[in-house]
Amino acid sequence: IEIFIESSKTDIYRDGTRVVIARTFSYMCPVSKFELYLRLAGIQDDSEEYVFCAISKSGSGYRLRNREKPLSYTRVRELFIEAFTGIVDNIKVYGLHSLRSGGATASAVRGIPDRIFKRHGRWRSESAKDGYVQDPLSERLSVSKKLGL
């Protein structure tokens, strides 16, 4: 699937960028989960409306409201805290950037080339990307082990 991000903090020229995501055919496949969301939300593939916007309870289900306005950063943060409270030890040390950090770290640990996951994460510089990667202790210890001291 290809998603066009019209503008973001990392897009200083506001050119927009396209992010591609592969169908993995796993239970957690991001493409199939996104397609399910679109279907349940009644959003057409070629829609110009915001994909993630406010919702309200309607009878036995939910419906999208204010389709012309995106979710605010504050509301997404509230939803993040709500979703992860009780799962992590101290929710106060986590933020939305934790999701970017987790993705960057998982990519690095799995050996995905820096250039590829830098582009996927829309980082302009190596230092910006590297700030999100949390090297595992085993990798950090490997430096002194490989020196043969």
Coordinates of N, CA and C in Angstrom, one line a residue:
I1 N 0.9 -1.2 0.0 CA 0.0 0.0 0.0 C 0.9 1.2 0.0
E2 N 0.5 2.3 -0.6 CA 1.2 3.5 -0.7 C 0.4 4.6 0.0
I3 N 1.0 5.3 1.0 CA 0.3 6.3 1.7 C 1.0 7.6 1.4
F4 N 0.2 8.6 1.0 CA 0.8 10.0 0.8 C 0.6 10.8 2.0
I5 N 1.7 11.3 2.6 CA 1.7 12.2 3.7 C 1.9 13.6 3.2
E6 N 0.9 14.4 3.3 CA 0.9 15.7 2.6 C 1.9 16.6 3.2
S7 N 2.0 16.6 4.6 CA 3.0 17.5 5.2 C 3.3 16.9 6.6
S8 N 4.4 17.2 7.1 CA 4.8 16.7 8.5 C 6.0 17.6 8.9
K9 N 6.3 17.5 10.2 CA 7.4 18.2 10.8 C 8.7 18.0 10.1
T10 N 8.9 16.7 9.6 CA 10.1 16.4 9.0 C 10.2 16.8 7.5
D11 N 9.1 17.3 7.0 CA 9.0 17.7 5.6 C 9.1 19.3 5.5
I12 N 10.3 19.8 5.6 CA 10.5 21.2 5.7 C 10.0 22.0 4.5
Y13 N 10.0 21.4 3.3 CA 9.6 22.1 2.1 C 8.1 21.9 1.8
R14 N 7.4 21.1 2.7 CA 6.0 20.7 2.5 C 5.7 20.2 1.1
D15 N 6.6 19.3 0.6 CA 6.4 18.6 -0.7 C 5.5 17.4 -0.5
G16 N 5.4 16.9 0.7 CA 4.7 15.6 0.9 C 5.7 14.5 0.6
T17 N 5.3 13.3 1.0 CA 6.1 12.1 0.8 C 5.2 10.9 0.7
R18 N 5.7 9.9 0.0 CA 5.0 8.7 -0.1 C 5.7 7.6 0.7
V19 N 4.9 6.9 1.5 CA 5.5 5.8 2.3 C 4.8 4.5 1.8
V20 N 5.6 3.5 1.5 CA 5.0 2.2 1.1 C 5.1 1.2 2.2
I21 N 4.1 0.4 2.3 CA 4.0 -0.6 3.4 C 3.6 -1.9 2.7
A22 N 4.3 -3.0 3.0 CA 4.1 -4.3 2.3 C 3.0 -5.0 3.1
R23 N 2.3 -5.8 2.3 CA 1.4 -6.8 2.9 C 2.2 -8.0 3.4
T24 N 2.1 -8.3 4.7 CA 2.9 -9.4 5.2 C 2.2 -10.7 5.4
F25 N 0.9 -10.7 5.2 CA 0.0 -11.9 5.4 C 0.1 -12.5 6.8
S26 N 0.6 -11.8 7.7 CA 0.6 -12.3 9.1 C -0.7 -11.8 9.8
Y27 N -0.9 -12.2 11.0 CA -2.0 -11.8 11.8 C -2.0 -10.3 12.0
M28 N -0.8 -9.7 12.2 CA -0.6 -8.3 12.5 C -0.3 -7.5 11.2
C29 N -0.6 -8.0 10.1 CA -0.3 -7.3 8.8 C -0.8 -5.9 8.8
P30 N 0.1 -4.9 8.7 CA -0.4 -3.5 8.7 C -1.3 -3.2 7.6
V31 N -1.2 -3.8 6.4 CA -2.0 -3.4 5.3 C -3.4 -4.0 5.5
S32 N -3.5 -5.2 5.9 CA -4.9 -5.8 6.2 C -5.6 -5.1 7.3
K33 N -4.8 -4.7 8.4 CA -5.5 -4.0 9.5 C -6.0 -2.6 9.0
F34 N -5.2 -1.9 8.2 CA -5.6 -0.6 7.6 C -6.8 -0.8 6.7
E35 N -6.8 -1.8 5.9 CA -8.0 -2.0 5.0 C -9.2 -2.3 5.8
L36 N -9.1 -3.1 6.9 CA -10.2 -3.4 7.8 C -10.7 -2.1 8.4
Y37 N -9.8 -1.2 8.9 CA -10.2 0.1 9.4 C -11.0 0.9 8.4
L38 N -10.5 1.0 7.2 CA -11.1 1.8 6.1 C -12.5 1.2 5.9
R39 N -12.6 -0.1 5.8 CA -13.9 -0.7 5.5 C -14.9 -0.4 6.7
L40 N -14.5 -0.6 7.9 CA -15.4 -0.4 9.1 C -15.7 1.1 9.2
A41 N -14.8 2.0 8.8 CA -15.1 3.4 8.9 C -15.9 4.0 7.7
G42 N -16.0 3.1 6.7 CA -16.8 3.5 5.5 C -16.0 4.5 4.6
I43 N -14.7 4.4 4.6 CA -13.8 5.4 3.9 C -13.4 4.7 2.6
Q44 N -13.7 5.3 1.5 CA -13.3 4.8 0.1 C -11.8 5.0 -0.1
D45 N -11.3 4.1 -0.9 CA -9.8 4.1 -1.2 C -9.4 5.4 -1.8
D46 N -10.2 6.1 -2.6 CA -9.8 7.3 -3.3 C -10.3 8.6 -2.5
S47 N -10.7 8.4 -1.3 CA -11.2 9.5 -0.5 C -10.1 10.5 -0.2
E48 N -10.5 11.8 -0.1 CA -9.6 12.9 0.2 C -9.7 13.3 1.7
E49 N -10.7 12.7 2.4 CA -10.9 13.0 3.8 C -9.8 12.5 4.7
Y50 N -9.7 13.0 5.9 CA -8.7 12.5 6.9 C -9.1 11.1 7.2
V51 N -8.1 10.2 7.3 CA -8.4 8.8 7.7 C -8.6 8.7 9.2
F52 N -7.8 9.4 9.9 CA -7.9 9.4 11.4 C -8.5 10.7 11.9
C53 N -9.7 10.6 12.4 CA -10.4 11.8 12.9 C -11.2 11.4 14.1
A54 N -11.9 12.3 14.7 CA -12.7 12.1 15.9 C -13.8 11.0 15.6
I55 N -14.1 10.2 16.6 CA -15.2 9.3 16.5 C -16.2 9.5 17.7
S56 N -17.4 9.0 17.5 CA -18.3 9.1 18.6 C -19.1 7.8 18.6
K57 N -19.6 7.4 19.8 CA -20.4 6.2 20.0 C -21.7 6.4 19.4
S58 N -22.2 5.5 18.6 CA -23.5 5.6 17.9 C -24.2 4.3 18.1
G59 N -25.1 4.2 19.0 CA -25.9 2.9 19.2 C -24.9 1.8 19.7
S60 N -24.8 0.8 18.9 CA -23.9 -0.3 19.3 C -22.6 -0.2 18.6
G61 N -22.3 0.9 17.9 CA -21.0 1.0 17.3 C -20.5 2.4 17.4
Y62 N -19.6 2.7 16.5 CA -19.0 4.0 16.4 C -19.1 4.7 15.0
R63 N -19.0 6.0 15.0 CA -19.0 6.6 13.7 C -18.0 7.8 13.7
L64 N -17.5 8.0 12.5 CA -16.5 9.1 12.4 C -17.2 10.5 12.4
R65 N -16.6 11.4 13.0 CA -17.1 12.8 13.1 C -16.1 13.7 12.5
N66 N -16.4 14.9 12.2 CA -15.5 15.9 11.7 C -14.4 15.3 10.8
R67 N -14.9 14.7 9.7 CA -14.0 14.1 8.8 C -13.1 15.1 8.1
E68 N -13.4 16.4 8.2 CA -12.5 17.4 7.5 C -11.4 17.9 8.5
K69 N -11.4 17.3 9.7 CA -10.4 17.7 10.7 C -9.6 16.5 11.1
P70 N -8.3 16.6 11.2 CA -7.5 15.5 11.7 C -7.5 15.4 13.2
L71 N -7.2 14.2 13.7 CA -7.0 14.1 15.2 C -5.9 15.1 15.6
S72 N -6.0 15.7 16.7 CA -5.0 16.6 17.2 C -3.9 15.7 17.9
Y73 N -2.7 16.3 18.0 CA -1.6 15.6 18.6 C -2.0 15.3 20.1
T74 N -2.6 16.2 20.7 CA -3.0 16.0 22.1 C -4.0 14.8 22.2
R75 N -4.9 14.7 21.3 CA -5.9 13.5 21.4 C -5.2 12.2 21.1
V76 N -4.3 12.2 20.1 CA -3.5 11.0 19.8 C -2.7 10.6 21.0
R77 N -2.1 11.5 21.7 CA -1.3 11.2 22.9 C -2.2 10.7 24.0
E78 N -3.4 11.2 24.2 CA -4.4 10.7 25.2 C -4.7 9.2 24.8
L79 N -5.0 8.9 23.6 CA -5.3 7.6 23.1 C -4.1 6.6 23.4
F80 N -2.9 7.1 23.1 CA -1.7 6.3 23.3 C -1.6 5.9 24.8
I81 N -1.8 6.9 25.7 CA -1.7 6.7 27.1 C -2.7 5.7 27.6
E82 N -3.9 5.9 27.1 CA -5.1 5.0 27.4 C -4.8 3.5 27.0
A83 N -4.2 3.4 25.8 CA -4.0 2.1 25.2 C -2.8 1.3 25.9
F84 N -1.8 2.1 26.4 CA -0.6 1.4 26.9 C -0.6 1.4 28.4
T85 N -1.5 2.1 29.1 CA -1.5 2.1 30.6 C -1.9 0.7 31.0
G86 N -1.1 0.2 31.9 CA -1.3 -1.2 32.4 C -0.5 -2.2 31.6
I87 N 0.0 -1.8 30.5 CA 0.9 -2.7 29.7 C 2.3 -2.4 29.9
V88 N 2.7 -1.2 30.1 CA 4.0 -0.8 30.4 C 4.1 -0.3 31.9
D89 N 5.3 -0.5 32.4 CA 5.5 -0.2 33.8 C 5.2 1.3 34.2
N90 N 5.8 2.2 33.4 CA 5.6 3.6 33.7 C 5.3 4.4 32.5
I91 N 4.0 4.6 32.2 CA 3.6 5.3 31.0 C 4.1 6.7 30.8
K92 N 4.5 7.3 31.9 CA 5.0 8.7 31.8 C 6.3 8.8 31.1
V93 N 7.1 7.7 31.0 CA 8.4 7.8 30.2 C 8.2 7.5 28.7
Y94 N 6.9 7.2 28.3 CA 6.7 6.9 26.9 C 5.9 8.1 26.3
G95 N 6.1 8.3 25.0 CA 5.4 9.3 24.2 C 5.2 8.7 22.8
L96 N 4.6 9.6 22.0 CA 4.4 9.1 20.6 C 5.7 8.9 19.9
H97 N 6.7 9.5 20.3 CA 8.0 9.3 19.6 C 8.6 7.9 20.0
S98 N 8.0 7.3 21.1 CA 8.4 5.9 21.4 C 8.0 4.9 20.3
L99 N 6.9 5.2 19.6 CA 6.5 4.4 18.4 C 7.6 4.5 17.3
R100 N 8.1 5.7 17.0 CA 9.1 5.9 16.0 C 10.4 5.2 16.5
S101 N 10.7 5.4 17.7 CA 11.9 4.8 18.3 C 11.9 3.2 18.2
G102 N 10.7 2.7 18.5 CA 10.5 1.2 18.4 C 10.7 0.7 17.0
G103 N 10.1 1.4 16.1 CA 10.2 1.1 14.7 C 11.6 1.1 14.2
A104 N 12.3 2.2 14.5 CA 13.7 2.4 14.1 C 14.6 1.3 14.8
T105 N 14.4 1.0 16.0 CA 15.2 0.0 16.7 C 14.9 -1.3 16.2
A106 N 13.7 -1.7 15.9 CA 13.4 -3.0 15.3 C 14.0 -3.2 14.0
S107 N 14.0 -2.1 13.2 CA 14.6 -2.1 11.8 C 16.1 -2.3 11.9
A108 N 16.8 -1.6 12.8 CA 18.2 -1.7 13.0 C 18.6 -3.1 13.5
V109 N 17.9 -3.6 14.5 CA 18.2 -5.0 15.0 C 18.0 -6.1 14.0
R110 N 17.1 -5.9 13.1 CA 16.8 -6.9 12.0 C 17.7 -6.7 10.8
G111 N 18.6 -5.8 10.9 CA 19.6 -5.6 9.8 C 19.1 -4.9 8.6
I112 N 18.0 -4.2 8.7 CA 17.5 -3.4 7.5 C 18.5 -2.2 7.3
P113 N 19.0 -2.1 6.1 CA 19.9 -1.0 5.8 C 19.4 0.4 6.3
D114 N 20.4 1.1 6.9 CA 20.0 2.5 7.5 C 19.3 3.3 6.4
R115 N 19.8 3.3 5.2 CA 19.2 4.2 4.2 C 17.8 3.9 4.0
I116 N 17.4 2.6 4.0 CA 16.0 2.2 3.8 C 15.1 2.6 4.9
F117 N 15.5 2.3 6.2 CA 14.6 2.7 7.2 C 14.6 4.2 7.6
K118 N 15.7 4.8 7.2 CA 15.7 6.3 7.3 C 14.7 6.9 6.4
R119 N 14.6 6.4 5.2 CA 13.6 6.9 4.2 C 12.2 6.6 4.7
H120 N 12.0 5.3 5.2 CA 10.7 4.9 5.6 C 10.2 5.8 6.8
G121 N 11.1 6.1 7.7 CA 10.8 6.9 8.8 C 10.8 8.4 8.6
R122 N 11.2 8.8 7.3 CA 11.2 10.2 6.8 C 12.1 11.0 7.6
W123 N 13.3 10.5 8.0 CA 14.3 11.3 8.6 C 15.2 11.8 7.5
R124 N 15.6 13.1 7.7 CA 16.5 13.7 6.7 C 18.0 13.4 6.9
S125 N 18.3 13.2 8.2 CA 19.8 13.1 8.5 C 20.0 11.8 9.3
E126 N 21.3 11.4 9.2 CA 21.7 10.2 10.0 C 21.5 10.5 11.5
S127 N 21.9 11.7 11.9 CA 21.9 12.0 13.4 C 20.4 12.0 13.9
A128 N 19.5 12.5 13.1 CA 18.1 12.4 13.5 C 17.6 11.0 13.6
K129 N 17.9 10.1 12.6 CA 17.5 8.7 12.7 C 18.2 8.0 13.9
D130 N 19.5 8.3 14.0 CA 20.2 7.6 15.1 C 19.7 7.9 16.5
G131 N 19.2 9.1 16.6 CA 18.6 9.5 17.9 C 17.4 8.6 18.4
Y132 N 16.8 7.9 17.4 CA 15.6 7.1 17.7 C 16.0 5.6 17.9
V133 N 17.2 5.2 17.5 CA 17.6 3.8 17.6 C 18.2 3.5 19.0
Q134 N 17.6 2.6 19.7 CA 18.0 2.2 21.0 C 18.8 0.8 20.8
D135 N 20.1 0.9 20.8 CA 20.9 -0.3 20.6 C 20.8 -1.2 21.8
P136 N 20.5 -2.5 21.5 CA 20.4 -3.5 22.6 C 21.7 -3.6 23.4
L137 N 21.6 -4.0 24.6 CA 22.8 -4.1 25.5 C 23.8 -5.1 24.8
S138 N 23.3 -6.2 24.3 CA 24.1 -7.2 23.7 C 25.0 -6.6 22.5
E139 N 24.4 -5.7 21.7 CA 25.1 -5.1 20.7 C 26.2 -4.1 21.2
R140 N 25.8 -3.4 22.3 CA 26.8 -2.4 22.8 C 27.9 -3.2 23.5
L141 N 27.7 -4.3 24.1 CA 28.7 -5.1 24.7 C 29.6 -5.8 23.7
S142 N 29.1 -6.0 22.5 CA 29.8 -6.7 21.4 C 31.1 -5.8 21.0
V143 N 31.0 -4.5 21.2 CA 32.2 -3.7 20.8 C 33.4 -4.1 21.6
S144 N 33.3 -4.1 22.9 CA 34.5 -4.5 23.7 C 34.9 -6.0 23.5
K145 N 33.9 -6.8 23.3 CA 34.2 -8.2 23.1 C 34.9 -8.5 21.8
K146 N 34.5 -7.8 20.7 CA 35.2 -7.9 19.4 C 36.6 -7.3 19.4
L147 N 36.9 -6.4 20.3 CA 38.2 -5.9 20.4 C 39.3 -6.9 20.9
G148 N 38.8 -7.9 21.5 CA 39.7 -9.0 21.9 C 40.6 -8.6 23.0
L149 N 40.2 -7.8 23.9 CA 41.0 -7.3 25.0 C 40.9 -8.3 26.2

